[in-house]
Amino acid sequence: MHTETAHSHEAMLFEEREFGFWIYLMSDAIIFSLLFATYAVMRHATAGGPGAADIMELPTAAIETALLLLASVTFGMAAVALEDKRRNAILVWLGISFLLGAGFLGMEIHEFIGLIAEGASPQRSGYLSSFFVLVGTHGAHVTAGLVWIATAVAQLMRTGPTEAFAARFKRLGLFWHFLDIVWIGIFSIVYLPGVLQ
Amino acid sequence: MSTMSDHARTMRNDYFKGFGLAVLLTVVPFALTAGGWLSPTHALLAIAALAVVQIAVHMIYFLHLDLRAVTDEKIVMLAFTGIILFLMVGGSLWVMFDLGARMM
C-alpha cells in the first residue's frame, strides 16, 4: 500500500514535469515565431548585399531536411524499444539519432562557414542578420538536443530503463520532435521561398 | 523483433505512418520549388498549406498530441500560445509591412 502511493506520487510528479516541459516548448515556439516574423520583415532589407536567392541552395536544404526527419523517426524507434525495455535497442537507436542530428549540424555549420567566406556574413545586412539568428537559434537547439541525447545514453547505461529514465526520455522526445517542427517552418519560410524568387 | 509487444508494435506502426506522411508532405513542396510548375505565388500558397498540414502530422504522430484525450490545462496552454502568436506575429507583420508601404 505504501509503495503503491509512493509510486503514484512519482507518476504524478513525472506528469507535472511533462506539462511544465510543454509550457517551455510553447514559450520556445513563441521565440521562434517572432524570429520568423523578423525574418519576414527583413526579407528585402539586403542593403545591396546578397539576398535569399543568392544564398539558398535547394540540395543542401533537402539533405538537411532529410537528416532531421530521419533523426525524428529513429528517435521514435528508441521510444518503441523503451516500451519493451530493450536496453540495447534503445542505445542503438539513440546513437543513430545522435549521428543524424550531428550530421545535420555539421552541414549547417559548413553552410554558414561557406556563406561567411563569400561575404554573406550576419553583419552584412539586416536580412542576413535575421537569417543567421533564425537558423542559428534552431542549430543551437539541435546542439542542446545532442548534449541531452548523450546524457540520456549515459543515464541508460548507468541505471537501465527505469521509470525516471523513461520520464526524462519522454521530455527529450518532445524536445527533439519539436525541433523538427521548427525546421518545417524554416524550410517553408526561408529556403523554399528563397529558391523560388 | 519477435520480442516486441503488441503495444510497441502499434506504436512503431504509428511512427511509420507519421514518417510516411511527413516524407510525402516534405517531398511535394521541394518538388514544387524545383519543378517550377506553378507560378511563384501559387507555389508559396501550396508550400504554406502543406507546412501547416505537416506540423499537424508531427504533433499527432511524433509528439503524440491526442486532442480527444488532452487535459483542460493543455487546451488552455495551447490556446493561450495560439493567441499570443496571433497577436505578436500578426501584429508585428501588420505594423511593419504597413510602415514599409507608407515609406515607399
Coordinates of C-alpha atoms in Angstrom, one line a residue, chain A residues 34 37-43 45, chain B residues 88-104:
Chain A
L34 CA 9.0 36.1 -33.6
A37 CA 8.3 37.3 -38.2
T38 CA 11.6 39.3 -38.0
Y39 CA 12.9 37.3 -41.0
A40 CA 9.7 38.1 -43.0
V41 CA 10.1 41.8 -42.2
M42 CA 13.8 41.8 -43.1
R43 CA 13.3 39.7 -46.2
A45 CA 16.5 44.5 -46.3
Chain B
M88 CA 2.6 39.2 -31.7
V89 CA 3.4 37.7 -35.1
G90 CA 0.3 39.1 -36.8
G91 CA 0.7 42.5 -35.1
S92 CA 4.4 42.7 -36.0
L93 CA 3.9 41.9 -39.6
W94 CA 0.9 44.2 -39.9
V95 CA 2.7 47.2 -38.4
M96 CA 6.0 46.6 -40.2
F97 CA 4.5 46.0 -43.6
D98 CA 2.2 48.9 -43.2
L99 CA 5.2 51.1 -42.3
G100 CA 7.1 49.7 -45.3
A101 CA 4.2 50.5 -47.6
R102 CA 4.0 54.1 -46.2
M103 CA 7.7 54.6 -46.6
M104 CA 7.6 53.8 -50.3

